[in-house]
Amino acid sequence: MKIVSTFILVFFMSCKELNVAPPEPVYPIPSQRQMDWQEMEFYAFIHFNMNTFTNMEWGTGGESPKQFNPTELDCRQWAKSFKDAGMKGIIITAKHHDGFCLWPSQYTKHSVKNSSWKNGRGDIIRELADACKEFGLKLGIYYSPWDRNHADYGKPEYLIYLRNQLQELLTNYGDIFEVWFDGANGGTGYYGGANETRKVDKRVYYDWEATFSLVRELQPNAVIFGDAGLDVRWVGNEKGYAYPTTWSNLMRDSVYAGMPEYAEKYSSGQTNGTHWVPAEVDVSIRPGWYYHPEQDGKVKSLKKLMDIYYESVGRNGSLLLNFPIDKRGLIHANDIRQLQAMAKQIKVDFAHNLSRESKASTSSYRGKGYEAKRVLDGDNKTYWATADNVIQASLTIEFNQSTTFNRFLVQEYIQLGQRVKSFIVEARNDGTWREISRETTIGYKRILRFTDVTATAVRLKILDSKACPTISNVEIFYAP
Ligand code: FUL
């Protein structure tokens, strides 16, 4: 009898242990499409279009399609280079501000179908879609709403054109992971020969609601990029960095804010932002977005590229690194060399996760399923969490022996919202704790760099959080 009742007691106790409820989400939270996008982390931008052949950054729209004529176009070369570098996708300038289309759109004459390339029978989006498929990369579309070629630009009729083109791009080329709407409008243009200035109120003119719902209908899994959303926001600069404080939360009122207010006010996101709109860091590997032979010697250095990586992916942003394709239709050898060097360095820096050979413990945890060890299991679906009322807590990683490191990587389980407002990282040596870094946000991923530290233990101390912290991963590295 005694044995039976003990058994029942133990059984109920362990049931209770097993049934610790997860924390309530702290809204806003990412959609599945935003989650899938966030996990890509690093992908390529391709600027290749009419400007490549006119040596311009912003064509006027008055160019002739005949000017577009790559001699050795090879989308497989692009895809292979990016795949080898560990990138996960490619976004291409299907139509830039000058209006020339890289696919044979049936709604305009200003496209590859009237170019000299392949006697007008080519389709670059098709070739790239095929190359992406072959190399296991995702495809994204850059589409400039501003069109300096189109006669109707600025009139309501142009919106029909814009949506017809989106219909083509988003139905004929398989799955698209991101649709990139450029926010620029410089005013002047060819506009079918009118050669005048046409500025629009970009918050109103494009009727974004209808345009966004068309994208949703045609590519439900694609994230929509715009200055401030819908799903992904511009980080506010083109230099290649996110801010040390980067919230994925953004206020609804900023979603349609124009430049330059946007860059100043919203690039860090907001602690109490109402919508989930994470930041994307777009930057070119050269000074220009487009290829200019005079910039062959100006490809970014390895040091600069690594800074960009740490200050984008390492600051709760994603990295969209641009490659200007040359007149042949290839990535120039200098750019490939730098990309390979960068990819190699990333591999070296993150070669050996030192936290794998350690033990984790916490000042407090929520219950079974939310223990310290969840941050070391290599599974981003599990996480350490405290009880609802505990927002200050620490997690200690104890090494087997004195260990030297200089990188600290931490991730929040953002499926339940971005929570941490401030934290420090400390190291213990000879029994004394010393602060290494004092920071604000974590988000999807935060990577800290510091000079070499030798210690027997590392401690993550959450000082302030919007609700109980949920930490899914901690990794420690020694980057030589
Ligand atoms: C800007 C454009 O004006 C540039 O030409 C380039 O495409 C960059 C990525 O976005 O807004």
Short mmCIF file of C-alpha atoms and ligand atoms in Angstrom, two decimals:
data_model
loop_
_atom_site.label_atom_id
_atom_site.label_comp_id
_atom_site.label_asym_id
_atom_site.label_seq_id
_atom_site.Cartn_x
_atom_site.Cartn_y
_atom_site.Cartn_z
CA MET A 1 0.00 0.00 0.00
CA LYS A 2 2.81 2.35 1.03
CA ILE A 3 4.74 1.51 -2.16
CA VAL A 4 1.66 2.20 -4.29
CA SER A 5 0.96 5.58 -2.69
CA THR A 6 4.62 6.61 -2.98
CA PHE A 7 4.48 5.64 -6.63
CA ILE A 8 1.32 7.72 -7.17
CA LEU A 9 2.89 10.69 -5.38
CA VAL A 10 6.06 10.49 -7.46
CA PHE A 11 3.98 10.08 -10.60
CA PHE A 12 1.95 13.22 -9.88
CA MET A 13 5.04 15.16 -8.90
CA SER A 14 6.77 14.36 -12.15
CA CYS A 15 3.60 15.19 -14.10
CA LYS A 16 3.63 18.60 -12.47
CA GLU A 17 7.31 19.00 -13.27
CA LEU A 18 6.63 18.14 -16.88
CA ASN A 19 3.77 20.53 -17.17
CA VAL A 20 5.53 23.79 -16.56
CA ALA A 21 3.76 26.17 -18.91
CA PRO A 22 5.87 28.19 -21.35
CA PRO A 23 6.05 31.95 -20.80
CA GLU A 24 3.33 34.02 -22.43
CA PRO A 25 4.54 35.75 -25.61
CA VAL A 26 5.55 39.39 -25.35
CA TYR A 27 4.02 40.95 -28.45
CA PRO A 28 4.85 41.67 -31.20
CA ILE A 29 6.26 38.33 -32.31
CA PRO A 30 7.62 37.20 -35.71
CA SER A 31 5.46 35.46 -38.29
CA GLN A 32 6.69 32.14 -39.65
CA ARG A 33 7.88 33.87 -42.85
CA GLN A 34 9.88 36.35 -40.75
CA MET A 35 11.33 33.51 -38.69
CA ASP A 36 12.44 31.65 -41.85
CA TRP A 37 13.95 34.85 -43.22
CA GLN A 38 15.77 35.66 -39.95
CA GLU A 39 17.44 32.28 -39.92
CA MET A 40 18.98 32.94 -43.35
CA GLU A 41 21.26 35.59 -41.74
CA PHE A 42 23.55 36.22 -44.74
CA TYR A 43 22.54 36.51 -48.39
CA ALA A 44 23.60 38.31 -51.55
CA PHE A 45 22.37 41.36 -53.40
CA ILE A 46 23.00 41.60 -57.15
CA HIS A 47 23.05 44.96 -58.88
CA PHE A 48 23.07 44.17 -62.57
CA ASN A 49 20.99 46.04 -65.09
CA MET A 50 21.16 48.88 -67.64
CA ASN A 51 23.47 50.91 -65.36
CA THR A 52 26.12 48.21 -65.73
CA PHE A 53 26.45 49.15 -69.40
CA THR A 54 26.22 52.93 -69.04
CA ASN A 55 28.55 53.11 -66.02
CA MET A 56 25.86 54.87 -63.98
CA GLU A 57 24.27 54.41 -60.55
CA TRP A 58 20.91 55.91 -61.51
CA GLY A 59 20.04 55.69 -65.22
CA THR A 60 17.68 58.34 -66.56
CA GLY A 61 15.21 55.94 -68.17
CA GLY A 62 16.05 57.28 -71.63
CA GLU A 63 18.51 54.46 -72.44
CA SER A 64 18.04 52.13 -75.38
CA PRO A 65 17.41 48.42 -74.60
CA LYS A 66 20.10 47.67 -77.19
CA GLN A 67 22.70 48.97 -74.72
CA PHE A 68 22.13 45.96 -72.49
CA ASN A 69 24.47 43.25 -73.78
CA PRO A 70 26.46 41.00 -71.41
CA THR A 71 28.99 38.90 -73.30
CA GLU A 72 29.56 36.00 -70.90
CA LEU A 73 26.58 36.04 -68.56
CA ASP A 74 26.73 33.14 -66.11
CA CYS A 75 24.25 33.10 -63.22
CA ARG A 76 25.76 29.79 -62.13
CA GLN A 77 29.03 31.58 -61.37
CA TRP A 78 27.15 33.95 -59.05
CA ALA A 79 25.17 31.20 -57.34
CA LYS A 80 28.16 28.93 -56.87
CA SER A 81 30.26 31.74 -55.37
CA PHE A 82 27.51 32.63 -52.88
CA LYS A 83 26.74 29.04 -51.99
CA ASP A 84 30.42 28.33 -51.35
CA ALA A 85 30.51 31.38 -49.06
CA GLY A 86 27.68 30.05 -46.91
CA MET A 87 25.12 32.58 -48.11
CA LYS A 88 21.52 31.47 -48.26
CA GLY A 89 19.93 33.44 -51.09
CA ILE A 90 20.19 36.08 -53.82
CA ILE A 91 18.12 39.23 -54.38
CA ILE A 92 18.40 40.68 -57.90
CA THR A 93 17.53 44.11 -59.33
CA ALA A 94 14.79 42.89 -61.67
CA LYS A 95 13.94 46.53 -62.40
CA HIS A 96 15.90 49.52 -61.10
CA HIS A 97 14.92 53.20 -61.19
CA ASP A 98 15.66 53.46 -64.94
CA GLY A 99 12.86 50.98 -65.61
CA PHE A 100 14.73 48.40 -67.72
CA CYS A 101 13.46 44.88 -67.04
CA LEU A 102 15.70 41.83 -66.77
CA TRP A 103 12.81 39.61 -67.78
CA PRO A 104 10.76 39.78 -71.01
CA SER A 105 7.78 41.53 -69.47
CA GLN A 106 4.76 41.63 -71.76
CA TYR A 107 3.83 45.08 -70.42
CA THR A 108 6.78 47.10 -71.72
CA LYS A 109 9.21 47.32 -74.61
CA HIS A 110 11.94 48.39 -72.22
CA SER A 111 13.32 44.96 -71.39
CA VAL A 112 15.75 42.19 -72.35
CA LYS A 113 13.42 41.18 -75.17
CA ASN A 114 14.55 44.25 -77.14
CA SER A 115 18.18 44.00 -76.15
CA SER A 116 21.08 42.66 -78.17
CA TRP A 117 21.64 39.92 -75.60
CA LYS A 118 20.62 36.52 -76.99
CA ASN A 119 18.82 38.38 -79.79
CA GLY A 120 16.11 39.33 -77.35
CA ARG A 121 15.30 35.75 -76.39
CA GLY A 122 16.97 35.77 -72.97
CA ASP A 123 15.49 36.03 -69.48
CA ILE A 124 17.89 36.76 -66.64
CA ILE A 125 15.39 36.10 -63.89
CA ARG A 126 14.78 32.65 -65.38
CA GLU A 127 18.50 31.89 -65.57
CA LEU A 128 19.02 33.04 -62.01
CA ALA A 129 16.00 31.11 -60.72
CA ASP A 130 17.43 27.97 -62.33
CA ALA A 131 20.89 28.60 -60.87
CA CYS A 132 19.42 29.19 -57.40
CA LYS A 133 17.55 25.93 -57.65
CA GLU A 134 20.66 24.06 -58.73
CA PHE A 135 22.74 25.42 -55.83
CA GLY A 136 20.02 25.33 -53.16
CA LEU A 137 19.68 29.10 -52.74
CA LYS A 138 16.54 31.16 -52.26
CA LEU A 139 15.59 33.83 -54.79
CA GLY A 140 14.48 37.37 -53.99
CA ILE A 141 13.29 40.20 -56.23
CA TYR A 142 14.31 43.85 -56.01
CA TYR A 143 11.68 45.98 -57.74
CA SER A 144 11.97 49.77 -57.93
CA PRO A 145 8.56 51.43 -57.65
CA TRP A 146 10.12 54.60 -59.05
CA ASP A 147 10.33 54.19 -62.83
CA ARG A 148 12.12 56.91 -64.80
CA ASN A 149 11.29 55.26 -68.12
CA HIS A 150 7.54 54.83 -67.88
CA ALA A 151 5.32 57.48 -69.45
CA ASP A 152 2.59 56.95 -66.85
CA TYR A 153 4.79 57.25 -63.80
CA GLY A 154 3.06 59.53 -61.31
CA LYS A 155 -0.41 58.78 -62.73
CA PRO A 156 -2.86 56.19 -61.39
CA GLU A 157 -2.40 54.09 -64.59
CA TYR A 158 1.19 53.30 -63.58
CA LEU A 159 -0.03 51.28 -60.62
CA ILE A 160 -1.73 48.85 -62.98
CA TYR A 161 1.61 48.43 -64.75
CA LEU A 162 3.45 47.93 -61.44
CA ARG A 163 1.01 45.24 -60.31
CA ASN A 164 1.01 43.50 -63.70
CA GLN A 165 4.76 43.26 -63.47
CA LEU A 166 4.65 41.92 -59.94
CA GLN A 167 2.17 39.36 -61.17
CA GLU A 168 4.75 38.19 -63.73
CA LEU A 169 7.68 38.18 -61.35
CA LEU A 170 5.85 36.47 -58.53
CA THR A 171 4.18 33.73 -60.54
CA ASN A 172 6.66 32.68 -63.20
CA TYR A 173 9.85 31.99 -61.25
CA GLY A 174 8.96 29.66 -58.40
CA ASP A 175 9.26 30.53 -54.70
CA ILE A 176 10.45 34.03 -53.84
CA PHE A 177 11.77 34.64 -50.32
CA GLU A 178 11.83 38.44 -50.30
CA VAL A 179 10.31 41.25 -52.34
CA TRP A 180 12.45 44.37 -52.03
CA PHE A 181 10.72 47.69 -52.64
CA ASP A 182 13.22 50.49 -52.97
CA GLY A 183 12.19 53.74 -51.34
CA ALA A 184 14.17 56.14 -53.57
CA ASN A 185 12.59 58.81 -55.76
CA GLY A 186 14.88 61.48 -57.15
CA GLY A 187 12.20 63.23 -59.22
CA THR A 188 13.69 63.80 -62.65
CA GLY A 189 13.46 61.29 -65.47
CA TYR A 190 12.77 60.49 -69.11
CA TYR A 191 9.16 59.39 -68.45
CA GLY A 192 8.37 58.31 -72.01
CA GLY A 193 10.08 61.37 -73.46
CA ALA A 194 8.52 64.03 -71.21
CA ASN A 195 11.91 64.61 -69.55
CA GLU A 196 10.57 66.28 -66.46
CA THR A 197 10.43 66.08 -62.68
CA ARG A 198 7.80 63.79 -61.15
CA LYS A 199 7.75 63.35 -57.41
CA VAL A 200 5.07 61.37 -55.66
CA ASP A 201 4.03 61.04 -52.04
CA LYS A 202 5.29 57.51 -51.69
CA ARG A 203 3.14 56.78 -48.67
CA VAL A 204 -0.04 57.39 -50.65
CA TYR A 205 0.69 57.03 -54.36
CA TYR A 206 1.60 53.34 -54.48
CA ASP A 207 -1.46 52.25 -52.47
CA TRP A 208 0.77 49.92 -50.52
CA GLU A 209 -2.09 48.07 -48.92
CA ALA A 210 -3.28 46.74 -52.27
CA THR A 211 0.28 46.11 -53.52
CA PHE A 212 1.24 44.24 -50.35
CA SER A 213 -1.86 42.09 -50.47
CA LEU A 214 -1.06 41.13 -54.07
CA VAL A 215 2.40 39.99 -52.92
CA ARG A 216 0.83 38.03 -50.07
CA GLU A 217 -1.60 36.38 -52.43
CA LEU A 218 1.06 35.37 -54.97
CA GLN A 219 3.94 34.53 -52.57
CA PRO A 220 2.54 33.97 -49.10
CA ASN A 221 5.95 32.97 -47.71
CA ALA A 222 7.86 36.00 -49.03
CA VAL A 223 8.82 38.79 -46.66
CA ILE A 224 8.19 42.30 -47.94
CA PHE A 225 11.03 44.78 -47.56
CA GLY A 226 10.44 48.54 -47.56
CA ASP A 227 12.03 51.53 -45.82
CA ALA A 228 10.06 50.63 -42.75
CA GLY A 229 8.44 47.33 -43.57
CA LEU A 230 6.00 45.67 -44.06
CA ASP A 231 7.94 42.62 -42.79
CA VAL A 232 11.57 43.74 -42.93
CA ARG A 233 12.89 47.27 -42.46
CA TRP A 234 15.86 49.17 -43.78
CA VAL A 235 18.53 49.60 -41.12
CA GLY A 236 18.83 53.30 -41.96
CA ASN A 237 22.29 53.41 -43.56
CA GLU A 238 24.11 51.81 -46.48
CA LYS A 239 27.43 51.49 -44.67
CA GLY A 240 26.97 48.00 -43.34
CA TYR A 241 26.07 48.24 -39.70
CA ALA A 242 23.12 47.81 -37.40
CA TYR A 243 23.14 49.65 -34.09
CA PRO A 244 24.31 48.15 -30.78
CA THR A 245 20.72 48.62 -29.65
CA THR A 246 18.52 46.97 -32.24
CA TRP A 247 14.91 46.13 -31.51
CA SER A 248 12.91 44.16 -34.05
CA ASN A 249 9.91 46.04 -32.68
CA LEU A 250 8.71 49.11 -34.55
CA MET A 251 5.87 51.59 -33.98
CA ARG A 252 3.02 51.42 -36.48
CA ASP A 253 3.30 55.18 -37.09
CA SER A 254 6.84 54.73 -38.41
CA VAL A 255 5.93 52.05 -40.89
CA TYR A 256 5.14 54.57 -43.60
CA ALA A 257 7.48 57.32 -42.42
CA GLY A 258 9.61 58.76 -45.17
CA MET A 259 13.29 59.63 -45.23
CA PRO A 260 15.15 61.23 -43.56
CA GLU A 261 12.99 61.10 -40.42
CA TYR A 262 13.05 57.35 -40.66
CA ALA A 263 16.82 56.94 -40.60
CA GLU A 264 17.17 59.23 -37.63
CA LYS A 265 14.29 58.09 -35.50
CA TYR A 266 13.69 54.47 -36.22
CA SER A 267 16.85 52.68 -37.19
CA SER A 268 17.29 51.15 -33.71
CA GLY A 269 13.66 50.03 -33.61
CA GLN A 270 11.78 50.76 -30.39
CA THR A 271 11.50 48.92 -27.09
CA ASN A 272 7.74 49.26 -27.19
CA GLY A 273 7.28 49.07 -30.95
CA THR A 274 3.91 47.64 -31.84
CA HIS A 275 4.93 45.58 -34.89
CA TRP A 276 7.62 42.99 -35.59
CA VAL A 277 9.78 44.56 -38.35
CA PRO A 278 13.40 43.34 -38.06
CA ALA A 279 16.33 45.18 -39.64
CA GLU A 280 18.19 44.24 -42.80
CA VAL A 281 21.67 45.65 -43.39
CA ASP A 282 22.34 46.32 -47.08
CA VAL A 283 25.82 47.30 -48.18
CA SER A 284 27.96 46.90 -51.30
CA ILE A 285 31.30 45.11 -51.42
CA ARG A 286 32.50 48.13 -53.50
CA PRO A 287 31.75 51.84 -53.17
CA GLY A 288 29.02 51.62 -55.85
CA TRP A 289 25.97 49.38 -56.08
CA TYR A 290 26.65 48.95 -59.80
CA TYR A 291 29.85 47.88 -61.51
CA HIS A 292 32.33 50.60 -62.45
CA PRO A 293 35.73 49.47 -63.80
CA GLU A 294 37.43 52.31 -61.95
CA GLN A 295 36.38 50.68 -58.67
CA ASP A 296 38.16 47.37 -59.34
CA GLY A 297 40.80 48.35 -56.80
CA LYS A 298 38.25 49.47 -54.21
CA VAL A 299 36.75 46.18 -53.11
CA LYS A 300 36.32 46.23 -49.32
CA SER A 301 39.12 44.81 -47.19
CA LEU A 302 38.77 41.61 -45.21
CA LYS A 303 38.83 43.60 -41.98
CA LYS A 304 36.01 45.84 -43.19
CA LEU A 305 33.96 42.86 -44.35
CA MET A 306 34.36 41.15 -40.98
CA ASP A 307 33.34 44.34 -39.17
CA ILE A 308 30.25 44.40 -41.38
CA TYR A 309 29.46 40.80 -40.53
CA TYR A 310 29.78 41.30 -36.78
CA GLU A 311 27.87 44.57 -36.85
CA SER A 312 24.94 43.17 -38.83
CA VAL A 313 24.43 39.47 -38.10
CA GLY A 314 25.98 40.08 -34.68
CA ARG A 315 23.56 42.90 -33.89
CA ASN A 316 20.18 41.35 -34.51
CA GLY A 317 20.15 42.20 -38.21
CA SER A 318 20.53 40.23 -41.41
CA LEU A 319 23.31 40.93 -43.91
CA LEU A 320 22.47 41.65 -47.55
CA LEU A 321 25.90 42.01 -49.15
CA ASN A 322 25.88 43.48 -52.67
CA PHE A 323 27.92 42.35 -55.66
CA PRO A 324 28.05 44.55 -58.75
CA ILE A 325 28.06 42.29 -61.79
CA ASP A 326 30.40 43.44 -64.55
CA LYS A 327 29.68 44.01 -68.25
CA ARG A 328 30.53 40.41 -69.05
CA GLY A 329 27.77 39.30 -66.69
CA LEU A 330 30.20 37.91 -64.11
CA ILE A 331 31.34 38.75 -60.61
CA HIS A 332 34.79 40.30 -60.94
CA ALA A 333 37.73 38.17 -59.67
CA ASN A 334 38.65 40.79 -57.04
CA ASP A 335 35.19 40.59 -55.46
CA ILE A 336 35.24 36.80 -55.49
CA ARG A 337 38.62 36.80 -53.79
CA GLN A 338 37.36 39.05 -50.98
CA LEU A 339 34.16 37.05 -50.56
CA GLN A 340 36.18 33.85 -50.25
CA ALA A 341 38.48 35.45 -47.70
CA MET A 342 35.49 36.61 -45.68
CA ALA A 343 33.78 33.22 -45.81
CA LYS A 344 36.99 31.54 -44.69
CA GLN A 345 37.43 33.97 -41.79
CA ILE A 346 33.83 33.40 -40.63
CA LYS A 347 34.55 29.67 -40.61
CA VAL A 348 37.75 30.16 -38.64
CA ASP A 349 36.17 32.53 -36.09
CA PHE A 350 33.31 30.16 -35.36
CA ALA A 351 35.17 26.88 -35.80
CA HIS A 352 35.05 25.62 -32.26
CA ASN A 353 32.28 26.36 -29.78
CA LEU A 354 33.96 26.29 -26.36
CA SER A 355 30.67 26.27 -24.47
CA ARG A 356 30.09 22.73 -25.74
CA GLU A 357 32.71 21.43 -23.29
CA SER A 358 31.21 23.24 -20.34
CA LYS A 359 28.37 23.04 -17.84
CA ALA A 360 25.67 25.65 -17.48
CA SER A 361 23.81 26.65 -14.34
CA THR A 362 21.44 29.49 -13.52
CA SER A 363 20.43 31.70 -10.64
CA SER A 364 16.87 30.64 -11.34
CA TYR A 365 14.79 28.77 -13.88
CA ARG A 366 11.19 28.18 -14.64
CA GLY A 367 11.06 24.42 -14.12
CA LYS A 368 11.63 21.26 -16.08
CA GLY A 369 12.18 21.94 -19.77
CA TYR A 370 13.62 25.42 -19.16
CA GLU A 371 16.93 24.59 -17.47
CA ALA A 372 20.31 26.14 -18.14
CA LYS A 373 21.42 23.20 -20.27
CA ARG A 374 18.88 24.24 -22.95
CA VAL A 375 21.24 26.97 -24.13
CA LEU A 376 23.97 24.42 -24.85
CA ASP A 377 22.00 21.74 -26.66
CA GLY A 378 22.43 23.21 -30.16
CA ASP A 379 18.64 23.28 -30.54
CA ASN A 380 17.16 26.75 -31.06
CA LYS A 381 13.69 25.49 -30.23
CA THR A 382 14.64 24.92 -26.59
CA TYR A 383 15.49 27.72 -24.19
CA TRP A 384 16.32 28.69 -20.66
CA ALA A 385 13.50 30.70 -19.05
CA THR A 386 12.83 32.02 -15.58
CA ALA A 387 9.51 32.26 -13.74
CA ASP A 388 7.18 35.02 -14.96
CA ASN A 389 8.06 37.46 -12.20
CA VAL A 390 11.85 37.03 -12.53
CA ILE A 391 13.37 39.48 -14.98
CA GLN A 392 16.86 39.69 -13.53
CA ALA A 393 18.76 36.44 -13.71
CA SER A 394 22.13 35.02 -14.58
CA LEU A 395 23.45 32.02 -16.42
CA THR A 396 26.93 30.68 -15.68
CA ILE A 397 29.02 28.61 -18.04
CA GLU A 398 31.68 26.68 -16.21
CA PHE A 399 34.66 25.41 -18.26
CA ASN A 400 36.54 22.21 -17.41
CA GLN A 401 39.73 24.21 -17.34
CA SER A 402 41.00 27.74 -17.70
CA THR A 403 39.99 28.80 -21.25
CA THR A 404 40.86 31.71 -23.55
CA PHE A 405 38.12 33.27 -25.69
CA ASN A 406 37.20 36.53 -27.43
CA ARG A 407 33.70 36.00 -28.84
CA PHE A 408 30.40 35.61 -27.01
CA LEU A 409 27.26 34.70 -28.98
CA VAL A 410 23.79 34.77 -27.45
CA GLN A 411 20.29 34.29 -28.86
CA GLU A 412 16.82 34.96 -27.55
CA TYR A 413 13.93 32.63 -28.33
CA ILE A 414 12.25 35.39 -30.35
CA GLN A 415 9.21 33.27 -31.15
CA LEU A 416 8.01 34.63 -27.77
CA GLY A 417 9.10 38.19 -28.56
CA GLN A 418 12.26 40.21 -28.05
CA ARG A 419 12.64 40.82 -24.32
CA VAL A 420 16.09 41.66 -23.02
CA LYS A 421 16.73 45.38 -22.48
CA SER A 422 20.16 45.20 -20.89
CA PHE A 423 22.76 42.61 -19.97
CA ILE A 424 26.40 42.17 -19.06
CA VAL A 425 28.90 39.42 -19.69
CA GLU A 426 31.43 38.62 -16.97
CA ALA A 427 34.40 36.28 -16.67
CA ARG A 428 35.75 34.58 -13.56
CA ASN A 429 39.43 34.26 -12.94
CA ASP A 430 41.03 33.21 -9.64
CA GLY A 431 37.60 33.32 -8.05
CA THR A 432 36.91 36.95 -9.02
CA TRP A 433 34.26 38.07 -11.50
CA ARG A 434 35.17 40.82 -13.93
CA GLU A 435 32.88 42.58 -16.42
CA ILE A 436 33.79 42.05 -20.09
CA SER A 437 30.93 43.78 -21.82
CA ARG A 438 27.85 45.87 -20.95
CA GLU A 439 25.13 45.84 -23.58
CA THR A 440 21.47 46.52 -24.30
CA THR A 441 19.56 44.30 -26.75
CA ILE A 442 20.06 40.67 -27.81
CA GLY A 443 17.22 39.67 -30.17
CA TYR A 444 17.63 36.84 -32.65
CA LYS A 445 21.43 36.93 -32.40
CA ARG A 446 24.03 39.06 -30.69
CA ILE A 447 27.74 38.44 -31.11
CA LEU A 448 30.22 40.33 -28.95
CA ARG A 449 33.88 40.73 -29.79
CA PHE A 450 36.49 41.63 -27.19
CA THR A 451 40.21 41.20 -26.59
CA ASP A 452 41.32 37.78 -25.34
CA VAL A 453 39.99 36.79 -21.94
CA THR A 454 41.25 33.78 -20.00
CA ALA A 455 38.79 32.47 -17.43
CA THR A 456 37.35 29.41 -15.75
CA ALA A 457 33.75 30.58 -16.12
CA VAL A 458 31.61 33.07 -18.07
CA ARG A 459 28.41 34.63 -16.75
CA LEU A 460 25.54 36.20 -18.69
CA LYS A 461 23.67 38.56 -16.40
CA ILE A 462 20.31 39.86 -17.57
CA LEU A 463 19.85 43.23 -15.86
CA ASP A 464 16.53 44.25 -17.35
CA SER A 465 13.97 42.61 -19.56
CA LYS A 466 10.42 43.31 -20.75
CA ALA A 467 9.38 39.99 -19.16
CA CYS A 468 11.13 36.83 -18.02
CA PRO A 469 14.08 36.21 -20.37
CA THR A 470 14.02 33.31 -22.83
CA ILE A 471 17.54 32.45 -23.99
CA SER A 472 17.88 29.72 -26.60
CA ASN A 473 21.60 29.62 -27.27
CA VAL A 474 24.99 30.64 -25.91
CA GLU A 475 28.26 29.98 -27.74
CA ILE A 476 31.79 31.01 -26.91
CA PHE A 477 34.72 31.14 -29.33
CA TYR A 478 38.33 31.92 -29.61
CA ALA A 479 38.90 33.68 -32.94
CA PRO A 480 42.62 33.64 -33.73
C1 FUL B 1 18.85 52.71 -53.05
C2 FUL B 1 18.94 52.89 -54.56
O1 FUL B 1 18.67 54.22 -54.92
C3 FUL B 1 20.31 52.45 -54.96
O2 FUL B 1 20.54 52.65 -56.33
C4 FUL B 1 20.47 50.98 -54.60
O3 FUL B 1 19.62 50.18 -55.38
C5 FUL B 1 20.19 50.79 -53.10
C6 FUL B 1 20.21 49.33 -52.70
O4 FUL B 1 18.95 51.33 -52.76
O5 FUL B 1 17.71 53.22 -52.51
#
